mmCIF file of N, CA, C and O and ligand atoms in Angstrom:
data_model
loop_
_atom_site.group_PDB
_atom_site.id
_atom_site.type_symbol
_atom_site.label_atom_id
_atom_site.label_comp_id
_atom_site.label_asym_id
_atom_site.label_seq_id
_atom_site.Cartn_x
_atom_site.Cartn_y
_atom_site.Cartn_z
ATOM 1 N N MET K 1 48.331 19.893 8.107
ATOM 2 C CA MET K 1 49.023 18.749 7.529
ATOM 3 C C MET K 1 48.198 17.477 7.713
ATOM 4 O O MET K 1 47.397 17.362 8.636
ATOM 5 N N CYS K 2 48.413 16.521 6.834
ATOM 6 C CA CYS K 2 47.711 15.246 6.921
ATOM 7 C C CYS K 2 48.075 14.525 8.220
ATOM 8 O O CYS K 2 49.226 14.539 8.641
ATOM 9 N N ALA K 3 47.082 13.883 8.826
ATOM 10 C CA ALA K 3 47.296 13.220 10.115
ATOM 11 C C ALA K 3 47.876 11.820 9.972
ATOM 12 O O ALA K 3 48.291 11.217 10.961
ATOM 13 N N ARG K 4 47.913 11.298 8.745
ATOM 14 C CA ARG K 4 48.425 9.939 8.578
ATOM 15 C C ARG K 4 49.939 9.884 8.799
ATOM 16 O O ARG K 4 50.659 10.734 8.285
ATOM 17 N N PRO K 5 50.395 8.889 9.547
ATOM 18 C CA PRO K 5 51.833 8.746 9.795
ATOM 19 C C PRO K 5 52.621 8.660 8.495
ATOM 20 O O PRO K 5 52.225 7.937 7.577
ATOM 21 N N GLY K 6 53.694 9.403 8.423
ATOM 22 C CA GLY K 6 54.547 9.338 7.254
ATOM 23 C C GLY K 6 54.077 10.162 6.084
ATOM 24 O O GLY K 6 54.721 10.195 5.039
ATOM 25 N N CYS K 7 52.941 10.839 6.231
ATOM 26 C CA CYS K 7 52.397 11.641 5.137
ATOM 27 C C CYS K 7 52.622 13.111 5.464
ATOM 28 O O CYS K 7 52.259 13.566 6.540
ATOM 29 N N ASP K 8 53.213 13.848 4.533
ATOM 30 C CA ASP K 8 53.474 15.260 4.805
ATOM 31 C C ASP K 8 52.737 16.165 3.821
ATOM 32 O O ASP K 8 53.116 17.301 3.607
ATOM 33 N N ARG K 9 51.673 15.641 3.211
ATOM 34 C CA ARG K 9 50.891 16.457 2.294
ATOM 35 C C ARG K 9 49.987 17.414 3.067
ATOM 36 O O ARG K 9 49.665 17.179 4.228
ATOM 37 N N ALA K 10 49.570 18.445 2.399
ATOM 38 C CA ALA K 10 48.672 19.412 3.032
ATOM 39 C C ALA K 10 47.293 18.792 3.210
ATOM 40 O O ALA K 10 46.797 18.090 2.338
ATOM 41 N N ALA K 11 46.686 19.051 4.354
ATOM 42 C CA ALA K 11 45.343 18.534 4.617
ATOM 43 C C ALA K 11 44.310 19.330 3.830
ATOM 44 O O ALA K 11 44.396 20.549 3.717
ATOM 45 N N VAL K 12 43.335 18.618 3.274
ATOM 46 C CA VAL K 12 42.271 19.273 2.518
ATOM 47 C C VAL K 12 40.886 18.890 3.041
ATOM 48 O O VAL K 12 39.891 19.451 2.623
ATOM 49 N N ALA K 13 40.829 17.904 3.926
ATOM 50 C CA ALA K 13 39.538 17.436 4.421
ATOM 51 C C ALA K 13 39.648 17.078 5.897
ATOM 52 O O ALA K 13 40.731 16.800 6.400
ATOM 53 N N THR K 14 38.508 17.096 6.572
ATOM 54 C CA THR K 14 38.462 16.756 7.989
ATOM 55 C C THR K 14 37.600 15.517 8.186
ATOM 56 O O THR K 14 36.478 15.446 7.689
ATOM 57 N N LEU K 15 38.151 14.552 8.895
ATOM 58 C CA LEU K 15 37.452 13.303 9.161
ATOM 59 C C LEU K 15 36.948 13.331 10.602
ATOM 60 O O LEU K 15 37.707 13.619 11.524
ATOM 61 N N SER K 16 35.669 13.030 10.791
ATOM 62 C CA SER K 16 35.130 12.994 12.146
ATOM 63 C C SER K 16 34.316 11.725 12.341
ATOM 64 O O SER K 16 33.798 11.146 11.377
ATOM 65 N N TYR K 17 34.197 11.309 13.591
ATOM 66 C CA TYR K 17 33.524 10.059 13.912
ATOM 67 C C TYR K 17 32.355 10.313 14.853
ATOM 68 O O TYR K 17 32.407 11.187 15.697
ATOM 69 N N ALA K 18 31.317 9.487 14.698
ATOM 70 C CA ALA K 18 30.231 9.474 15.679
ATOM 71 C C ALA K 18 30.019 8.009 16.035
ATOM 72 O O ALA K 18 29.358 7.274 15.312
ATOM 73 N N TYR K 19 30.643 7.583 17.112
ATOM 74 C CA TYR K 19 30.592 6.165 17.477
ATOM 75 C C TYR K 19 29.174 5.687 17.731
ATOM 76 O O TYR K 19 28.793 4.587 17.368
ATOM 77 N N ALA K 20 28.367 6.521 18.368
ATOM 78 C CA ALA K 20 26.995 6.132 18.683
ATOM 79 C C ALA K 20 26.187 5.856 17.426
ATOM 80 O O ALA K 20 25.295 5.006 17.421
ATOM 81 N N ALA K 21 26.512 6.589 16.351
ATOM 82 C CA ALA K 21 25.770 6.438 15.111
ATOM 83 C C ALA K 21 26.510 5.566 14.099
ATOM 84 O O ALA K 21 26.039 5.357 12.990
ATOM 85 N N SER K 22 27.686 5.075 14.472
ATOM 86 C CA SER K 22 28.511 4.269 13.564
ATOM 87 C C SER K 22 28.681 4.978 12.228
ATOM 88 O O SER K 22 28.476 4.399 11.170
ATOM 89 N N THR K 23 29.016 6.251 12.290
ATOM 90 C CA THR K 23 29.123 7.058 11.080
ATOM 91 C C THR K 23 30.434 7.833 11.077
ATOM 92 O O THR K 23 30.882 8.307 12.115
ATOM 93 N N VAL K 24 31.019 7.916 9.894
ATOM 94 C CA VAL K 24 32.228 8.707 9.688
ATOM 95 C C VAL K 24 31.908 9.778 8.664
ATOM 96 O O VAL K 24 31.296 9.492 7.630
ATOM 97 N N TRP K 25 32.302 10.997 8.938
ATOM 98 C CA TRP K 25 32.063 12.084 7.999
ATOM 99 C C TRP K 25 33.374 12.599 7.436
ATOM 100 O O TRP K 25 34.363 12.750 8.157
ATOM 101 N N LEU K 26 33.327 12.883 6.140
ATOM 102 C CA LEU K 26 34.416 13.595 5.484
ATOM 103 C C LEU K 26 33.865 14.964 5.122
ATOM 104 O O LEU K 26 32.875 15.079 4.406
ATOM 105 N N GLU K 27 34.518 16.000 5.623
ATOM 106 C CA GLU K 27 34.024 17.336 5.365
ATOM 107 C C GLU K 27 35.166 18.226 4.913
ATOM 108 O O GLU K 27 36.333 17.864 5.025
ATOM 109 N N ASP K 28 34.814 19.402 4.438
ATOM 110 C CA ASP K 28 35.844 20.364 4.073
ATOM 111 C C ASP K 28 36.713 20.645 5.289
ATOM 112 O O ASP K 28 36.256 20.588 6.427
ATOM 113 N N LEU K 29 37.947 20.939 5.031
ATOM 114 C CA LEU K 29 38.901 21.169 6.110
ATOM 115 C C LEU K 29 38.363 22.188 7.107
ATOM 116 O O LEU K 29 37.955 23.288 6.746
ATOM 117 N N ALA K 30 38.352 21.773 8.372
ATOM 118 C CA ALA K 30 37.844 22.652 9.411
ATOM 119 C C ALA K 30 38.853 23.755 9.706
ATOM 120 O O ALA K 30 40.058 23.517 9.761
ATOM 121 N N ALA K 31 38.333 24.940 9.891
ATOM 122 C CA ALA K 31 39.205 26.069 10.183
ATOM 123 C C ALA K 31 39.780 25.962 11.591
ATOM 124 O O ALA K 31 40.905 26.368 11.836
ATOM 125 N N GLU K 32 38.981 25.402 12.484
ATOM 126 C CA GLU K 32 39.414 25.300 13.875
ATOM 127 C C GLU K 32 39.852 23.865 14.180
ATOM 128 O O GLU K 32 39.114 22.921 13.915
ATOM 129 N N PRO K 33 41.020 23.693 14.745
ATOM 130 C CA PRO K 33 41.435 22.338 15.146
ATOM 131 C C PRO K 33 40.496 21.794 16.210
ATOM 132 O O PRO K 33 39.989 22.541 17.046
ATOM 133 N N HIS K 34 40.229 20.507 16.146
ATOM 134 C CA HIS K 34 39.321 19.884 17.100
ATOM 135 C C HIS K 34 39.933 18.552 17.530
ATOM 136 O O HIS K 34 40.441 17.811 16.702
ATOM 137 N N PRO K 35 39.893 18.239 18.824
ATOM 138 C CA PRO K 35 40.561 17.018 19.302
ATOM 139 C C PRO K 35 39.933 15.733 18.796
ATOM 140 O O PRO K 35 40.571 14.695 18.811
ATOM 141 N N MET K 36 38.692 15.786 18.327
ATOM 142 C CA MET K 36 38.018 14.566 17.914
ATOM 143 C C MET K 36 38.030 14.335 16.408
ATOM 144 O O MET K 36 37.348 13.449 15.910
ATOM 145 N N VAL K 37 38.753 15.150 15.675
ATOM 146 C CA VAL K 37 38.770 14.976 14.230
ATOM 147 C C VAL K 37 40.204 14.800 13.739
ATOM 148 O O VAL K 37 41.154 15.091 14.452
ATOM 149 N N HIS K 38 40.324 14.316 12.518
ATOM 150 C CA HIS K 38 41.622 14.132 11.895
ATOM 151 C C HIS K 38 41.597 14.841 10.556
ATOM 152 O O HIS K 38 40.648 14.698 9.794
ATOM 153 N N ASP K 39 42.653 15.583 10.273
ATOM 154 C CA ASP K 39 42.749 16.234 8.974
ATOM 155 C C ASP K 39 43.527 15.331 8.028
ATOM 156 O O ASP K 39 44.547 14.753 8.387
ATOM 157 N N LEU K 40 43.015 15.219 6.811
ATOM 158 C CA LEU K 40 43.632 14.322 5.839
ATOM 159 C C LEU K 40 43.902 15.043 4.529
ATOM 160 O O LEU K 40 43.172 15.956 4.142
ATOM 161 N N CYS K 41 44.935 14.591 3.826
ATOM 162 C CA CYS K 41 45.216 15.118 2.493
ATOM 163 C C CYS K 41 44.211 14.507 1.507
ATOM 164 O O CYS K 41 43.445 13.602 1.847
ATOM 165 N N ALA K 42 44.230 14.969 0.273
ATOM 166 C CA ALA K 42 43.255 14.505 -0.717
ATOM 167 C C ALA K 42 43.362 13.005 -0.951
ATOM 168 O O ALA K 42 42.360 12.307 -1.085
ATOM 169 N N ILE K 43 44.588 12.502 -1.003
ATOM 170 C CA ILE K 43 44.778 11.078 -1.283
ATOM 171 C C ILE K 43 44.215 10.224 -0.153
ATOM 172 O O ILE K 43 43.470 9.269 -0.385
ATOM 173 N N HIS K 44 44.545 10.574 1.074
ATOM 174 C CA HIS K 44 44.055 9.767 2.187
ATOM 175 C C HIS K 44 42.563 9.976 2.431
ATOM 176 O O HIS K 44 41.870 9.064 2.877
ATOM 177 N N ALA K 45 42.059 11.159 2.132
ATOM 178 C CA ALA K 45 40.619 11.383 2.278
ATOM 179 C C ALA K 45 39.845 10.508 1.297
ATOM 180 O O ALA K 45 38.765 10.003 1.606
ATOM 181 N N ASP K 46 40.416 10.317 0.109
ATOM 182 C CA ASP K 46 39.726 9.522 -0.906
ATOM 183 C C ASP K 46 39.869 8.033 -0.679
ATOM 184 O O ASP K 46 39.207 7.236 -1.340
ATOM 185 N N THR K 47 40.733 7.634 0.226
ATOM 186 C CA THR K 47 40.943 6.208 0.455
ATOM 187 C C THR K 47 40.533 5.801 1.862
ATOM 188 O O THR K 47 40.924 4.752 2.349
ATOM 189 N N VAL K 48 39.720 6.629 2.495
ATOM 190 C CA VAL K 48 39.249 6.304 3.843
ATOM 191 C C VAL K 48 38.394 5.048 3.798
ATOM 192 O O VAL K 48 37.554 4.883 2.921
ATOM 193 N N ARG K 49 38.647 4.158 4.746
ATOM 194 C CA ARG K 49 37.812 2.964 4.878
ATOM 195 C C ARG K 49 37.214 2.971 6.272
ATOM 196 O O ARG K 49 37.854 3.365 7.229
ATOM 197 N N VAL K 50 35.983 2.511 6.355
ATOM 198 C CA VAL K 50 35.304 2.497 7.644
ATOM 199 C C VAL K 50 35.044 1.052 8.039
ATOM 200 O O VAL K 50 34.975 0.169 7.189
ATOM 201 N N PRO K 51 34.905 0.801 9.341
ATOM 202 C CA PRO K 51 34.650 -0.572 9.812
ATOM 203 C C PRO K 51 33.331 -1.109 9.252
ATOM 204 O O PRO K 51 32.439 -0.345 8.893
ATOM 205 N N ARG K 52 33.227 -2.430 9.223
ATOM 206 C CA ARG K 52 32.005 -3.063 8.763
ATOM 207 C C ARG K 52 30.812 -2.556 9.572
ATOM 208 O O ARG K 52 30.883 -2.476 10.803
ATOM 209 N N GLY K 53 29.750 -2.202 8.868
ATOM 210 C CA GLY K 53 28.562 -1.732 9.555
ATOM 211 C C GLY K 53 28.525 -0.228 9.765
ATOM 212 O O GLY K 53 27.520 0.304 10.230
ATOM 213 N N TRP K 54 29.620 0.442 9.396
ATOM 214 C CA TRP K 54 29.665 1.888 9.553
ATOM 215 C C TRP K 54 29.298 2.567 8.231
ATOM 216 O O TRP K 54 29.487 2.003 7.161
ATOM 217 N N ASP K 55 28.804 3.803 8.355
ATOM 218 C CA ASP K 55 28.522 4.622 7.181
ATOM 219 C C ASP K 55 29.657 5.613 6.976
ATOM 220 O O ASP K 55 30.175 6.166 7.940
ATOM 221 N N LEU K 56 30.006 5.825 5.709
ATOM 222 C CA LEU K 56 30.949 6.888 5.371
ATOM 223 C C LEU K 56 30.187 7.928 4.574
ATOM 224 O O LEU K 56 29.635 7.626 3.513
ATOM 225 N N ARG K 57 30.132 9.140 5.091
ATOM 226 C CA ARG K 57 29.388 10.204 4.423
ATOM 227 C C ARG K 57 30.368 11.285 3.966
ATOM 228 O O ARG K 57 30.972 11.976 4.781
ATOM 229 N N ASP K 58 30.522 11.361 2.657
ATOM 230 C CA ASP K 58 31.430 12.355 2.075
ATOM 231 C C ASP K 58 30.629 13.623 1.826
ATOM 232 O O ASP K 58 29.839 13.694 0.884
ATOM 233 N N GLU K 59 30.829 14.610 2.664
ATOM 234 C CA GLU K 59 30.063 15.857 2.551
ATOM 235 C C GLU K 59 30.957 17.007 2.135
ATOM 236 O O GLU K 59 30.638 18.179 2.363
ATOM 237 N N ARG K 60 32.065 16.670 1.498
ATOM 238 C CA ARG K 60 32.936 17.734 1.011
ATOM 239 C C ARG K 60 32.237 18.495 -0.111
ATOM 240 O O ARG K 60 31.568 17.899 -0.948
ATOM 241 N N SER K 61 32.406 19.794 -0.115
ATOM 242 C CA SER K 61 31.739 20.604 -1.135
ATOM 243 C C SER K 61 32.550 20.647 -2.420
ATOM 244 O O SER K 61 32.058 21.053 -3.465
ATOM 245 N N VAL K 62 33.795 20.221 -2.340
ATOM 246 C CA VAL K 62 34.638 20.238 -3.531
ATOM 247 C C VAL K 62 34.145 19.173 -4.496
ATOM 248 O O VAL K 62 34.031 18.010 -4.139
ATOM 249 N N SER K 63 33.826 19.565 -5.712
ATOM 250 C CA SER K 63 33.334 18.617 -6.695
ATOM 251 C C SER K 63 34.346 18.467 -7.815
ATOM 252 O O SER K 63 35.066 19.402 -8.140
ATOM 253 N N PRO K 64 34.408 17.281 -8.388
ATOM 254 C CA PRO K 64 35.335 17.073 -9.495
ATOM 255 C C PRO K 64 34.929 17.860 -10.718
ATOM 256 O O PRO K 64 33.759 18.185 -10.888
ATOM 257 N N GLY K 65 35.892 18.154 -11.551
ATOM 258 C CA GLY K 65 35.595 18.890 -12.766
ATOM 259 C C GLY K 65 35.721 20.382 -12.556
ATOM 260 O O GLY K 65 35.727 20.867 -11.432
ATOM 261 N N PRO K 66 35.835 21.106 -13.657
ATOM 262 C CA PRO K 66 36.013 22.552 -13.573
ATOM 263 C C PRO K 66 34.719 23.245 -13.184
ATOM 264 O O PRO K 66 33.623 22.742 -13.446
ATOM 265 N N PRO K 67 34.820 24.385 -12.546
ATOM 266 C CA PRO K 67 33.624 25.148 -12.220
ATOM 267 C C PRO K 67 32.958 25.667 -13.481
ATOM 268 O O PRO K 67 33.620 25.924 -14.485
ATOM 269 N N THR K 68 31.657 25.786 -13.422
ATOM 270 C CA THR K 68 30.936 26.236 -14.625
ATOM 271 C C THR K 68 30.675 27.728 -14.606
ATOM 272 O O THR K 68 30.345 28.312 -15.622
ATOM 273 N N LEU K 69 30.794 28.339 -13.432
ATOM 274 C CA LEU K 69 30.568 29.778 -13.360
ATOM 275 C C LEU K 69 31.599 30.498 -14.216
ATOM 276 O O LEU K 69 32.764 30.148 -14.241
ATOM 277 N N GLY K 70 31.139 31.509 -14.916
ATOM 278 C CA GLY K 70 32.060 32.290 -15.729
ATOM 279 C C GLY K 70 32.078 31.865 -17.179
ATOM 280 O O GLY K 70 32.651 32.551 -18.010
ATOM 281 N N LEU K 71 31.453 30.735 -17.497
ATOM 282 C CA LEU K 71 31.451 30.289 -18.878
ATOM 283 C C LEU K 71 30.415 31.022 -19.717
ATOM 284 O O LEU K 71 30.553 31.161 -20.919
ATOM 285 N N ILE K 72 29.355 31.500 -19.066
ATOM 286 C CA ILE K 72 28.300 32.182 -19.801
ATOM 287 C C ILE K 72 28.819 33.476 -20.395
ATOM 288 O O ILE K 72 29.368 34.313 -19.691
ATOM 289 N N GLY K 73 28.665 33.624 -21.685
ATOM 290 C CA GLY K 73 29.100 34.849 -22.352
ATOM 291 C C GLY K 73 30.553 34.818 -22.739
ATOM 292 O O GLY K 73 31.053 35.770 -23.331
ATOM 293 N N ALA K 74 31.235 33.730 -22.447
ATOM 294 C CA ALA K 74 32.651 33.663 -22.790
ATOM 295 C C ALA K 74 32.824 33.349 -24.281
ATOM 296 O O ALA K 74 31.914 32.835 -24.900
HETATM 297 ZN ZN1 LIG U 101 47.919 11.968 3.693
#
């Protein structure tokens, strides 16, 4: 479930922080729960904001648009 208060949507992404590097990562939902990460739904994952001077790296493998596999020969 999404970690944001008041949000009951299913989590689709995992947010993690590296304070030393001032970097925030958005990744595909982690299979294993981890105390240092937060799971977010699609809406909250897409609206993540990071503090000034921090990097936000969206490394989710999910890409917009339909998959192209299977179109050949159709
Ligand atoms: Zn949410």
